PDB file of C-alpha atoms and ligand atoms in Angstrom:
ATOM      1  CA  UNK A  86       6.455  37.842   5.971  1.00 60.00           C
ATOM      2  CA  UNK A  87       8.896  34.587   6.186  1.00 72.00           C
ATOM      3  CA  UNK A  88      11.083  34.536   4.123  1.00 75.00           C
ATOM      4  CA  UNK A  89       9.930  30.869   2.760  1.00 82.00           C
ATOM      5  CA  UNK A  90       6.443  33.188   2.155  1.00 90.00           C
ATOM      6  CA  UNK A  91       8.155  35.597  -0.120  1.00 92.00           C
ATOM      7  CA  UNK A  92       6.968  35.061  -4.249  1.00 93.00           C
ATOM      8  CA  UNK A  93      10.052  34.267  -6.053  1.00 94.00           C
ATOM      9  CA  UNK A  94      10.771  35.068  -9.665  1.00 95.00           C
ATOM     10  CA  UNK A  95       8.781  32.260 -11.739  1.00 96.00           C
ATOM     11  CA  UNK A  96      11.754  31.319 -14.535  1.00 96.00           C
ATOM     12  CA  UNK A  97      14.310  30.789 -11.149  1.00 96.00           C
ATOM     13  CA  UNK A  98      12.235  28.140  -9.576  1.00 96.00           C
ATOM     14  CA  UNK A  99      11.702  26.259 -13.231  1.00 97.00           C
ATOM     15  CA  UNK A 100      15.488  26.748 -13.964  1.00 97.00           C
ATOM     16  CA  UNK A 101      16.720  24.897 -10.622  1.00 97.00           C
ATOM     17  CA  UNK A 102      13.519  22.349 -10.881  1.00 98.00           C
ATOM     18  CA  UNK A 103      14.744  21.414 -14.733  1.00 97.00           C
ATOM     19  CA  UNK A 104      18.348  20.995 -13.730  1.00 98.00           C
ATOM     20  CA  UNK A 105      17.481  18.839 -10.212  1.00 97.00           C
ATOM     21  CA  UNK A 106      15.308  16.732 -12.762  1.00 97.00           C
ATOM     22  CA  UNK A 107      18.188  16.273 -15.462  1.00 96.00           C
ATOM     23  CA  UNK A 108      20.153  14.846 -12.052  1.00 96.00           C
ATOM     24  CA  UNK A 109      17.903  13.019 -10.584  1.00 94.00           C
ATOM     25  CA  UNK A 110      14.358  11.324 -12.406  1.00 95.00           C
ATOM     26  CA  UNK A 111      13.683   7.453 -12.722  1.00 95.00           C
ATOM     27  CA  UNK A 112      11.967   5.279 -15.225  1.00 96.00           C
ATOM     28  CA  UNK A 113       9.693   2.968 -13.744  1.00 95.00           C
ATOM     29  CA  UNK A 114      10.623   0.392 -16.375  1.00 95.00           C
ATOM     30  CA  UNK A 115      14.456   0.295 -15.874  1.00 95.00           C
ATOM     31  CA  UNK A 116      15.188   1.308 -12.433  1.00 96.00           C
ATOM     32  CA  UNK A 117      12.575  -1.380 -10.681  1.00 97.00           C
ATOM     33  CA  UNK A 118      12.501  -5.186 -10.969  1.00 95.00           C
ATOM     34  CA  UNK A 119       9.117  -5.987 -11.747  1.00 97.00           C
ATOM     35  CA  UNK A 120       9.862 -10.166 -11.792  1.00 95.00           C
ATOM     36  CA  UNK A 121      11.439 -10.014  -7.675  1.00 94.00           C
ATOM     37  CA  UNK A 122       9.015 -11.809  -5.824  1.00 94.00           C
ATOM     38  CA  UNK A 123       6.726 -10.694  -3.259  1.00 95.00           C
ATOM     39  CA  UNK A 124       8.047 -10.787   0.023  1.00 95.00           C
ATOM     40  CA  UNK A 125       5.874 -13.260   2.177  1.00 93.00           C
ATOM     41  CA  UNK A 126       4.634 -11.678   5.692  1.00 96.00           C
ATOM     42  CA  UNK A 127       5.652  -8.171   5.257  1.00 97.00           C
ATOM     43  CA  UNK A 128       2.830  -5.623   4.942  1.00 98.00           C
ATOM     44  CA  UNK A 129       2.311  -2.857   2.225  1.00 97.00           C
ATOM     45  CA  UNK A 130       1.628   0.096   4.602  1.00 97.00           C
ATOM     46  CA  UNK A 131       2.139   0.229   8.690  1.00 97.00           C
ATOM     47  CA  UNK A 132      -0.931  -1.217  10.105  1.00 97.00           C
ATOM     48  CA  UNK A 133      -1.551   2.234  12.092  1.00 97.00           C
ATOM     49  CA  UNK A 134      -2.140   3.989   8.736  1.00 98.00           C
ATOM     50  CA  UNK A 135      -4.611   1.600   7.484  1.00 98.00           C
ATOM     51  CA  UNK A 136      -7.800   2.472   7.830  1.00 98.00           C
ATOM     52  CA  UNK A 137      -9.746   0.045  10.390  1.00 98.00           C
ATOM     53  CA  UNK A 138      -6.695  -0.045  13.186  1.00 98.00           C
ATOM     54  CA  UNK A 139      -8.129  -0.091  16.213  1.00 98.00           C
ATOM     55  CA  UNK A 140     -11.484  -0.938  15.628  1.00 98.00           C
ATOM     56  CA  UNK A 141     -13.357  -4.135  16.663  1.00 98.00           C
ATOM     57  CA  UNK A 142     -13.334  -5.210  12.862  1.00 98.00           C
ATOM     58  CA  UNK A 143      -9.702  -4.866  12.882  1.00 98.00           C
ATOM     59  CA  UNK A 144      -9.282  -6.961  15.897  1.00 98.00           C
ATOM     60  CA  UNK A 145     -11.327  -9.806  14.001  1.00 98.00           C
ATOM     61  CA  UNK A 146      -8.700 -10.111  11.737  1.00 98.00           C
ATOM     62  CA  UNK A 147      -5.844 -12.592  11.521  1.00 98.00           C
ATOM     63  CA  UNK A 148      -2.367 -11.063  11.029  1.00 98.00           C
ATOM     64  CA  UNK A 149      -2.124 -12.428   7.238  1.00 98.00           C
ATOM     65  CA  UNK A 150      -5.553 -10.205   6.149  1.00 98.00           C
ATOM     66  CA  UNK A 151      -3.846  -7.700   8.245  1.00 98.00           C
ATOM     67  CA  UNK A 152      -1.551  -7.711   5.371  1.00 98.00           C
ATOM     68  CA  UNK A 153      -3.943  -8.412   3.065  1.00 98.00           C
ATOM     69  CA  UNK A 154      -5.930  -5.620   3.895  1.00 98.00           C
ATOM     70  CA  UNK A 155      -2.659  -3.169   3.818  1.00 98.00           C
ATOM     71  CA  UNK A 156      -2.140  -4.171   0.564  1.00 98.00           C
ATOM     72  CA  UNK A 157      -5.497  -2.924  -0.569  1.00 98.00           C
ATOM     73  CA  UNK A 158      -5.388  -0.066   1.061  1.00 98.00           C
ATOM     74  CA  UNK A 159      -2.148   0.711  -0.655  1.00 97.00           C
ATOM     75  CA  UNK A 160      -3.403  -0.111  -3.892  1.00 98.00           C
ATOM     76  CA  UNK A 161      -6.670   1.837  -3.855  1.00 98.00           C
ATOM     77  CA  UNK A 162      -4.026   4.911  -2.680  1.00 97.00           C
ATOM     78  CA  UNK A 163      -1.872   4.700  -5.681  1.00 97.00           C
ATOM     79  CA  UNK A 164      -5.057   3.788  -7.767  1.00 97.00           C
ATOM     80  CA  UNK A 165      -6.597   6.955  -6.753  1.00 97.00           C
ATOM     81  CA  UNK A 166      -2.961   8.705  -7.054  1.00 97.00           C
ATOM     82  CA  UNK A 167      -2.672   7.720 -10.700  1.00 97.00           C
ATOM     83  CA  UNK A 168      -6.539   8.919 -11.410  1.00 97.00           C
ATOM     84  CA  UNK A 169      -5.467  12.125  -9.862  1.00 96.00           C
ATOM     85  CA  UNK A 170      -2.326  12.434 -11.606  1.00 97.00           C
ATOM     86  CA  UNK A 171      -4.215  11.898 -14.871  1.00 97.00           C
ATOM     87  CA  UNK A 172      -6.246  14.940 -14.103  1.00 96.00           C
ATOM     88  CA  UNK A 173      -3.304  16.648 -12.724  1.00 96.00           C
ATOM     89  CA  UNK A 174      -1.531  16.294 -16.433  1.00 97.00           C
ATOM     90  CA  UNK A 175      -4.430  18.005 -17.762  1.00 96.00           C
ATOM     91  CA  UNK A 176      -4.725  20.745 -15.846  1.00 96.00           C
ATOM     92  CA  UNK A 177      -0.691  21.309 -16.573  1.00 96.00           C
ATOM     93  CA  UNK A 178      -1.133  20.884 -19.943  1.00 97.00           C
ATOM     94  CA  UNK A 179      -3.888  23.628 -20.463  1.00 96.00           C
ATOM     95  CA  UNK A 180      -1.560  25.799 -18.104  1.00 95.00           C
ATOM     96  CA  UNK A 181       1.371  25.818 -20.234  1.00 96.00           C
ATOM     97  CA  UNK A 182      -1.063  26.303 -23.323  1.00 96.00           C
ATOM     98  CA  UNK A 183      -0.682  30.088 -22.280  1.00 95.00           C
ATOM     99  CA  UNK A 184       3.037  30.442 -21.518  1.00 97.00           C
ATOM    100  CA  UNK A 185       6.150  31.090 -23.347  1.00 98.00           C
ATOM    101  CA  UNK A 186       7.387  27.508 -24.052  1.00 98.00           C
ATOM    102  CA  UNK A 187      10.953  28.923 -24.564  1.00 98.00           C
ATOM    103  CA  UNK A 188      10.593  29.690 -20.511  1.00 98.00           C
ATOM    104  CA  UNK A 189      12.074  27.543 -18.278  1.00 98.00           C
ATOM    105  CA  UNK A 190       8.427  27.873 -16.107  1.00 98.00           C
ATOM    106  CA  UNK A 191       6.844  26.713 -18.502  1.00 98.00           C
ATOM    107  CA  UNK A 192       9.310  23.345 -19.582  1.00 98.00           C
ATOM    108  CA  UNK A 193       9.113  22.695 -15.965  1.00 98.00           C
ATOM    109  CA  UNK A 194       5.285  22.412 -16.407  1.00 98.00           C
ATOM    110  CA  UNK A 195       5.630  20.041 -19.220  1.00 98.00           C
ATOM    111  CA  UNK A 196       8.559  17.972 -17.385  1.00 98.00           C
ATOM    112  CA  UNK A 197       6.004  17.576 -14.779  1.00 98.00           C
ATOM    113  CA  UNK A 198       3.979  15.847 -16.930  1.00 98.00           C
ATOM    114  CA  UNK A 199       6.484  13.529 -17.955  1.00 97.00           C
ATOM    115  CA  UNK A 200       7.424  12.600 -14.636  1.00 98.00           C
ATOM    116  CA  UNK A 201       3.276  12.441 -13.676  1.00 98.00           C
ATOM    117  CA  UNK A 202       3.219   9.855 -17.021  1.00 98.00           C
ATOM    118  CA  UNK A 203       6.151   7.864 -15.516  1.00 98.00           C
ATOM    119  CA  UNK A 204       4.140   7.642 -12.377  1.00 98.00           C
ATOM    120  CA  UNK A 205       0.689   6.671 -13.535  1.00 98.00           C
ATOM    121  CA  UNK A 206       2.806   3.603 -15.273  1.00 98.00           C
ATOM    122  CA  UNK A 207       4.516   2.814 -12.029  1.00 98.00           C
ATOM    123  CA  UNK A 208       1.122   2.641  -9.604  1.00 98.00           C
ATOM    124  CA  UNK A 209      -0.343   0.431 -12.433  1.00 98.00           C
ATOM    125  CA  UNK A 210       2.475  -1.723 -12.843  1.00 98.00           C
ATOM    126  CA  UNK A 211       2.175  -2.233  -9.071  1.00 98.00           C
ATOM    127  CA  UNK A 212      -1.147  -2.621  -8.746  1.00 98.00           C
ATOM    128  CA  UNK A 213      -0.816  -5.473 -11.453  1.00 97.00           C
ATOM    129  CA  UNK A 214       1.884  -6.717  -9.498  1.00 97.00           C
ATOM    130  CA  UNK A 215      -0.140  -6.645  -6.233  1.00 97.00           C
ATOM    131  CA  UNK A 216      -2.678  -8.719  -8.185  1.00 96.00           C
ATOM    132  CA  UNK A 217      -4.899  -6.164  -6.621  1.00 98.00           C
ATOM    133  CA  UNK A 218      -8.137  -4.674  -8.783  1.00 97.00           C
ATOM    134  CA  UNK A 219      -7.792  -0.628  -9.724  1.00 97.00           C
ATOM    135  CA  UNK A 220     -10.138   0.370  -7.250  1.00 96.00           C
ATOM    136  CA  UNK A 221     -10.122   4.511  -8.356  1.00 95.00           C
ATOM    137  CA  UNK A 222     -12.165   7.105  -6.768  1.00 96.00           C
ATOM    138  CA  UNK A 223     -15.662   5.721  -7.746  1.00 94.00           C
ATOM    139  CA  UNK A 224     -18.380   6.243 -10.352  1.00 95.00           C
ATOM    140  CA  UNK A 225     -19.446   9.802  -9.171  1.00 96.00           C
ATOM    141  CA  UNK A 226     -15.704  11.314  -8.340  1.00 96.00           C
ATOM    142  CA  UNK A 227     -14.552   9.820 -11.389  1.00 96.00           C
ATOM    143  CA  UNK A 228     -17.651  11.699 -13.467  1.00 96.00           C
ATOM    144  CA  UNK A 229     -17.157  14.829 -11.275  1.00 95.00           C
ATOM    145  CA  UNK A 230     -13.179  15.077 -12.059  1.00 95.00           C
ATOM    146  CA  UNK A 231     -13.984  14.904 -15.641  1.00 95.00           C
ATOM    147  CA  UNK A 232     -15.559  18.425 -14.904  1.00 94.00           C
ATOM    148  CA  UNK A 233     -13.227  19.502 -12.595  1.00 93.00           C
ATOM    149  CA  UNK A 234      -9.883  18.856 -15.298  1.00 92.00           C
ATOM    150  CA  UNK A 235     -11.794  20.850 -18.063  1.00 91.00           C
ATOM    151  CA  UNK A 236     -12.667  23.778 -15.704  1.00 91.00           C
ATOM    152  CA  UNK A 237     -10.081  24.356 -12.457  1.00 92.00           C
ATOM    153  CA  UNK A 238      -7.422  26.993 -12.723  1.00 90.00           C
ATOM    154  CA  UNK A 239      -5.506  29.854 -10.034  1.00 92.00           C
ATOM    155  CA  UNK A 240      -4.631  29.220  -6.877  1.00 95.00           C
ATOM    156  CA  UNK A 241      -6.598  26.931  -5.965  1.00 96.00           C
ATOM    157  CA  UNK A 242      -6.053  24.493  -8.822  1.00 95.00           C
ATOM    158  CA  UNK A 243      -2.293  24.458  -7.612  1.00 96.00           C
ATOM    159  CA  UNK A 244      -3.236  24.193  -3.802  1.00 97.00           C
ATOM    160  CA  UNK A 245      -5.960  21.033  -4.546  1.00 96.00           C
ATOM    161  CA  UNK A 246      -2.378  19.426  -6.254  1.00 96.00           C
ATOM    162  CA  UNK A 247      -0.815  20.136  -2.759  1.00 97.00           C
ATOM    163  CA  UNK A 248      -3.242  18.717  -0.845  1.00 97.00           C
ATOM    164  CA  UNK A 249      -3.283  15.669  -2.834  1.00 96.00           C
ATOM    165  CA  UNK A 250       0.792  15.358  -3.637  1.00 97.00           C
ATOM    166  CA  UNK A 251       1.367  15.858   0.128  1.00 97.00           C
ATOM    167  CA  UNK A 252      -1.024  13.545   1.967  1.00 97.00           C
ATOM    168  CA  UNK A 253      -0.315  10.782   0.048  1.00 97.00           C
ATOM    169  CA  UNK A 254       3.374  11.607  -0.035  1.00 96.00           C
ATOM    170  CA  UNK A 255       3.776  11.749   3.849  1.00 96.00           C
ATOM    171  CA  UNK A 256       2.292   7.870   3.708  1.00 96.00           C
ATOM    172  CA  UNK A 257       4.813   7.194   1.083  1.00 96.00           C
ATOM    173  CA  UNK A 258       7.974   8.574   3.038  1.00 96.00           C
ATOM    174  CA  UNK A 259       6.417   6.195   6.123  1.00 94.00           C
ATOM    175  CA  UNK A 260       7.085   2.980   4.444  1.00 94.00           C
ATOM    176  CA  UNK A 261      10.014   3.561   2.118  1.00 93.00           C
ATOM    177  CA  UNK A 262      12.918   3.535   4.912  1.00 91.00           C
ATOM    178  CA  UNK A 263      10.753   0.924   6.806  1.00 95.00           C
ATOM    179  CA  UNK A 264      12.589  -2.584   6.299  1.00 94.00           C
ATOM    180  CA  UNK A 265       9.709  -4.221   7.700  1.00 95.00           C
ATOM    181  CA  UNK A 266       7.532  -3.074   4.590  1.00 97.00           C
ATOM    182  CA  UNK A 267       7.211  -4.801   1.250  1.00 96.00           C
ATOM    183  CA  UNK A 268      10.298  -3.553  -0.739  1.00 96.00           C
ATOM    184  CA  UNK A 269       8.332  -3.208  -3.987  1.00 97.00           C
ATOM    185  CA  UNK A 270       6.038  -0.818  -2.415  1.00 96.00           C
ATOM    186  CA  UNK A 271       9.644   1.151  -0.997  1.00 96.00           C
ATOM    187  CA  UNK A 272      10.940   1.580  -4.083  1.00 96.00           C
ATOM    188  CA  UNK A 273       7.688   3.071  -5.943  1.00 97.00           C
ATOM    189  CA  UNK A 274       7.286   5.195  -3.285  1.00 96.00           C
ATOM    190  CA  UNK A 275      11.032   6.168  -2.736  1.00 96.00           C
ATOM    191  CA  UNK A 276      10.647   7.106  -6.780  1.00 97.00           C
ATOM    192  CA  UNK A 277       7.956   8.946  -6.113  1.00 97.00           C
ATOM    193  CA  UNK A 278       8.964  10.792  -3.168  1.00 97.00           C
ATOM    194  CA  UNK A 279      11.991  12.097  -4.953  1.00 96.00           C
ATOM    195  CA  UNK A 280       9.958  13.230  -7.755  1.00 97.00           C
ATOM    196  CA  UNK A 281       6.942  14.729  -5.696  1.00 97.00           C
ATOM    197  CA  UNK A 282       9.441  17.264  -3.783  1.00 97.00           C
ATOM    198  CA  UNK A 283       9.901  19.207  -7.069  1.00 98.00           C
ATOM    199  CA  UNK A 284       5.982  19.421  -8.160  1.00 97.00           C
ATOM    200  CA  UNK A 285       5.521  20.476  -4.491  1.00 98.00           C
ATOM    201  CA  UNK A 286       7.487  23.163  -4.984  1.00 97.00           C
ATOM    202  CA  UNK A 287       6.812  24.226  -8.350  1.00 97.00           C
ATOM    203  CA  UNK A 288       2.618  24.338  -6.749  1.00 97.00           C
ATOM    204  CA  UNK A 289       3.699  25.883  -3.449  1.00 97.00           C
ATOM    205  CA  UNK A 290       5.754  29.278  -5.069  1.00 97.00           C
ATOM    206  CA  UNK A 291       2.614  28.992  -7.552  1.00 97.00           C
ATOM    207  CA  UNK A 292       0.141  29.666  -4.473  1.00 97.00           C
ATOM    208  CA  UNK A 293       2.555  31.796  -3.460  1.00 97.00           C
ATOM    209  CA  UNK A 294       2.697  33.893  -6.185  1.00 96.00           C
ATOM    210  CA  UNK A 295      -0.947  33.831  -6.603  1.00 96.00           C
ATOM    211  CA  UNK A 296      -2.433  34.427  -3.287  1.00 96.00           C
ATOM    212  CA  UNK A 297      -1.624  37.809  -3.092  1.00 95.00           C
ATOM    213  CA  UNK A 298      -3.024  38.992  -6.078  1.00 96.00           C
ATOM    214  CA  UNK A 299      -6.816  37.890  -5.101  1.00 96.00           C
ATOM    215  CA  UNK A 300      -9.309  40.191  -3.934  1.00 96.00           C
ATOM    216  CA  UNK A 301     -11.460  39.489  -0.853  1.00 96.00           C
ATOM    217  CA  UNK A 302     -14.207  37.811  -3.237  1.00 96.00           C
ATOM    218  CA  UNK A 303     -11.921  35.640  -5.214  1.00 96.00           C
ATOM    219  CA  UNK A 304     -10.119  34.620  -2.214  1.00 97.00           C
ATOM    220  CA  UNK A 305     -12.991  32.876  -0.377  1.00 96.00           C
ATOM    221  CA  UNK A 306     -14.153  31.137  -3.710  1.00 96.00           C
ATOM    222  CA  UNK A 307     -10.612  29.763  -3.910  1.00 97.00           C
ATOM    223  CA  UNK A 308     -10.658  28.406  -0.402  1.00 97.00           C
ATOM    224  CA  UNK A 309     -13.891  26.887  -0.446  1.00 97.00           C
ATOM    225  CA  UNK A 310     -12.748  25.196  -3.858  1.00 96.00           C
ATOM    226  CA  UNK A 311      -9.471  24.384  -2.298  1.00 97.00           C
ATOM    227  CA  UNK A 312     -11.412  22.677   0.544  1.00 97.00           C
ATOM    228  CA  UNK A 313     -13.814  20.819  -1.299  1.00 96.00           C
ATOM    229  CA  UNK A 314     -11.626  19.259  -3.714  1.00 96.00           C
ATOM    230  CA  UNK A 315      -9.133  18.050  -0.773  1.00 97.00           C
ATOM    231  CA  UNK A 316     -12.381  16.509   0.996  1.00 97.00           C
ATOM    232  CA  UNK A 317     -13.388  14.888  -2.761  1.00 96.00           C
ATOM    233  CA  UNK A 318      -9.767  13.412  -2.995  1.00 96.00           C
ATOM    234  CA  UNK A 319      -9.086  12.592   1.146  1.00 97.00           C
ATOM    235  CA  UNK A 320     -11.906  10.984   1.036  1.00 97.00           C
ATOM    236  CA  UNK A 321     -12.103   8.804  -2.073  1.00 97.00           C
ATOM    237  CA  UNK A 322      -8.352   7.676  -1.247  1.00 97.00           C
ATOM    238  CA  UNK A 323      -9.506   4.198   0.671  1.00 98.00           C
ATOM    239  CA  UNK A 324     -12.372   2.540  -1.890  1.00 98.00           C
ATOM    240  CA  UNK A 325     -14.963   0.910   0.044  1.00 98.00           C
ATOM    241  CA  UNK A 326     -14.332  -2.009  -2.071  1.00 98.00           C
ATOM    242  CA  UNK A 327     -11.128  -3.017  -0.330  1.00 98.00           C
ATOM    243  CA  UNK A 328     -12.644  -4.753   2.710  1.00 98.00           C
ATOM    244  CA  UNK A 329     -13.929  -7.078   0.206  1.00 98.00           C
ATOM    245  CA  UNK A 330     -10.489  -8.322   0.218  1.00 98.00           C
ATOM    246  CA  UNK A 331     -10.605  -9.471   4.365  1.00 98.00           C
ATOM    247  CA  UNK A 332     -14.180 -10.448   3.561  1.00 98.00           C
ATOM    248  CA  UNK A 333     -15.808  -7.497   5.257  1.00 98.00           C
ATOM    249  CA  UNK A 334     -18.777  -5.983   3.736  1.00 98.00           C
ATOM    250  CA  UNK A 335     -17.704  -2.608   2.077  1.00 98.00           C
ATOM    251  CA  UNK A 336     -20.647  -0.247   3.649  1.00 98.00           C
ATOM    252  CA  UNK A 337     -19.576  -1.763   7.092  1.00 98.00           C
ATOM    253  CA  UNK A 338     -15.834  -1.394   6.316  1.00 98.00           C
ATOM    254  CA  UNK A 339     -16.350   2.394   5.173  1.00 98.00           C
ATOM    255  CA  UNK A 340     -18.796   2.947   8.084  1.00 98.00           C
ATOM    256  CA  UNK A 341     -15.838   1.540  10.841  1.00 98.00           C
ATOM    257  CA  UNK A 342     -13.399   3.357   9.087  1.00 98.00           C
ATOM    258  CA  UNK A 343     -15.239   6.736   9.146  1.00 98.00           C
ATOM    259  CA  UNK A 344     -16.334   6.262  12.829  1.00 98.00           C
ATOM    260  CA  UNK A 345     -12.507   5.152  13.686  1.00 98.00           C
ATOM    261  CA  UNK A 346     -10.722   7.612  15.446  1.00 98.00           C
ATOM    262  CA  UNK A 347      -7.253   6.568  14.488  1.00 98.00           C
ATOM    263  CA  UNK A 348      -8.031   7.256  10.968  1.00 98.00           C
ATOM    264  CA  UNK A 349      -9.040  10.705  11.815  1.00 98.00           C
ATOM    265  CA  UNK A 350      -5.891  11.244  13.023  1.00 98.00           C
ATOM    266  CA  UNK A 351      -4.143   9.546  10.523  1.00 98.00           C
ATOM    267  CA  UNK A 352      -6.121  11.921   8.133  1.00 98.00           C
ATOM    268  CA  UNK A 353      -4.813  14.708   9.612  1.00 98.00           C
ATOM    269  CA  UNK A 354      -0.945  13.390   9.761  1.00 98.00           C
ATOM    270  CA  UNK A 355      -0.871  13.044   6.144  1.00 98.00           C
ATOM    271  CA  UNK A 356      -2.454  16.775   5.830  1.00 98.00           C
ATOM    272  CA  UNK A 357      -0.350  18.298   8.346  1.00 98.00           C
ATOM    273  CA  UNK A 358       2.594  20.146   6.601  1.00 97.00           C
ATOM    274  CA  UNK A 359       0.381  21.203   3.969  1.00 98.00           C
ATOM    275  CA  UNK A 360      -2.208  22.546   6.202  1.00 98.00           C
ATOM    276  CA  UNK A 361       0.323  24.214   7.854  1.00 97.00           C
ATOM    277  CA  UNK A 362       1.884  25.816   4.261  1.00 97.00           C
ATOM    278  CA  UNK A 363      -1.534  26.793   3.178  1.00 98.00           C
ATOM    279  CA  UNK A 364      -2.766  28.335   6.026  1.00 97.00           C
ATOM    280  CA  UNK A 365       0.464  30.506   6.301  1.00 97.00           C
ATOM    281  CA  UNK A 366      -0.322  31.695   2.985  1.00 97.00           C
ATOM    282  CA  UNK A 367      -4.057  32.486   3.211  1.00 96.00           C
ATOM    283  CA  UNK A 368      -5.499  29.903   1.500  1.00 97.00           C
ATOM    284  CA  UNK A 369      -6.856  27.871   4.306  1.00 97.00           C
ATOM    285  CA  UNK A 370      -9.570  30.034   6.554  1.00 93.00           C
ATOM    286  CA  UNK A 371     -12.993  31.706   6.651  1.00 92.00           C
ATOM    287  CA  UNK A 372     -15.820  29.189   6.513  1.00 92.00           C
ATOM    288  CA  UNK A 373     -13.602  26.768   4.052  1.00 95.00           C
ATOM    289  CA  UNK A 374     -12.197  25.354   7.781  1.00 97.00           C
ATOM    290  CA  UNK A 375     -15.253  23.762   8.453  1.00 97.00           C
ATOM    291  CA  UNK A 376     -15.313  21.797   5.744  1.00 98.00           C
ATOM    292  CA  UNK A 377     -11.777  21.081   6.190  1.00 98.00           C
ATOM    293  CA  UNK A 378     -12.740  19.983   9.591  1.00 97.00           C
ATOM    294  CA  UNK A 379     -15.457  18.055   8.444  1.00 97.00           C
ATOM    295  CA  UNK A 380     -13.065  15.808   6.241  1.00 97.00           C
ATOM    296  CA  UNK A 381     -10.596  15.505   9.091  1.00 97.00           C
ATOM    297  CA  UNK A 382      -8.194  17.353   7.546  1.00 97.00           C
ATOM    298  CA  UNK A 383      -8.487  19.797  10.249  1.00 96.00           C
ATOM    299  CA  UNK A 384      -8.592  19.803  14.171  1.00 93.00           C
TER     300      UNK A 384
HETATM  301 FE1  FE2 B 463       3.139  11.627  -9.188  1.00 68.45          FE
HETATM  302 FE1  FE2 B 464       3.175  15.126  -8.752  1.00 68.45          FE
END
């Protein structure tokens, strides 16, 4: 087994996650200047990562809805981010209702949902600031994840947080050293990268820890729920309601988008690593890859 793969001793991760938190965590009200002005002509995500490049709708558009458009896209992300990380709270919450709160495991569970507060605060603030509606996942994800907080736990609770920190983290990390990119948008996602390394790692040496112990049975169920919930989240990221923004009707918007080979593969990009981590640990395989494939999370 690699090394990397190897379960480590619960209380050891917490303990260097609390003290790399004491050194290094932001507050969204102090550390960003909310009044700085909008930079005109700079765009809120690379145009390759939005999701029409490339298509003959794109193409239509001028290079100012270009922008436009990029800042939707970015805003429905971070909208769907915070609605996640609401859930996400939850679900950490009702974890460390069972563990020894004098552990440092658990107190990095509940500093996890202070820094997941901080961030809900932040994407709202910037969505505000965008002047851009909350677009969240829509009426039926939104009724489904009220389910889905109240009942998810194991492994594959902690690998559906993967999926979703790490997708939308490798977007982050692709604008925040990009001068050419709104520098609002590169500091809230500079904040959050910094953050999101830590809860990645705390959920990766949970799967870790957890895979293992599964039988054949319990294995499959918890990569078919793994699967599922990373197609629910991948795919509610971009609301259909942002093309309203470049005057495109949403059903042909989502349609293009869906159809768009570039945003396949820009699917995929954001999935890679974590792909990679939870295949090498088991929890990607058996008939959950089709669905996986299905959601273009997977070649
Ligand atoms: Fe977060
Ligand atoms: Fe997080």
């Amino acid at each position: 087994m690699a090394r990397a793969l190897e379960p480590k001793e619960p209380d050891q991760v917490g303990a260097r996650l609390l003290e790399a938190s004491v050194r290094n965590s932001y507050d969204p009200h102090l550390d960003i200047d909310w009044d700085a002005p909008l930079a005109v002509g700079k765009a809120y995500m690379p145009f390759e990562r939005v999701s029409l490049y490339g298509t003959d709708l794109w193409r239509g558009l001028s290079e100012e809805q270009r922008i436009e458009l990029s800042k939707h896209e970015i805003a429905s992300v971070a909208g769907v981010g915070l609605w996640f990380e609401i859930i996400l709270m939850q679900l950490l919450v009702r974890y460390a209702y069972d563990l020894d709160p004098t552990s440092p495991h658990a107190q990095y569970a509940l500093t996890e949902v202070g820094d997941e507060t901080r961030h809900s605060i932040m994407f709202a603030k910037a969505i505000a600031r965008f002047g851009a509606p909350v677009y969240g996942p829509g009426r039926t994800i939104h009724e489904l994840g009220r389910i889905y907080k109240t009942f998810a736990g194991g492994p594959s609770m902690f690998a559906a947080v993967l999926v979703a920190e790490e997708t939308t983290d490798r977007l982050q990390r692709s604008t925040m050293d990009n001068p050419d990119m709104q520098p609002l948008i590169r500091m809230v996602n500079r904040i959050h990268v910094v953050e999101e390394a830590r809860h990645v790692r705390y959920a990766r040496e949970e799967v870790i820890r957890a895979v293992p112990k599964l039988n054949r049975a319990q294995l499959e169920f918890h990569r078919i729920a793994t699967a599922v919930v990373a197609f629910a989240v991948i795919d509610s990221l971009i609301n259909p309601k942002v093309y309203l923004s470049v005057g495109i009707d949403p059903r042909e918007g989502r349609a293009a988008a869906l159809a768009n080979p570039n945003f396949h593969e820009t699917r995929r990009w954001m999935a890679e690593k974590v792909m990679e981590f939870l295949t090498d640990v088991g929890m990607v395989g058996g008939p959950s890859k089709a669905i996986l494939r299905r959601a273009h999370l997977l070649r």
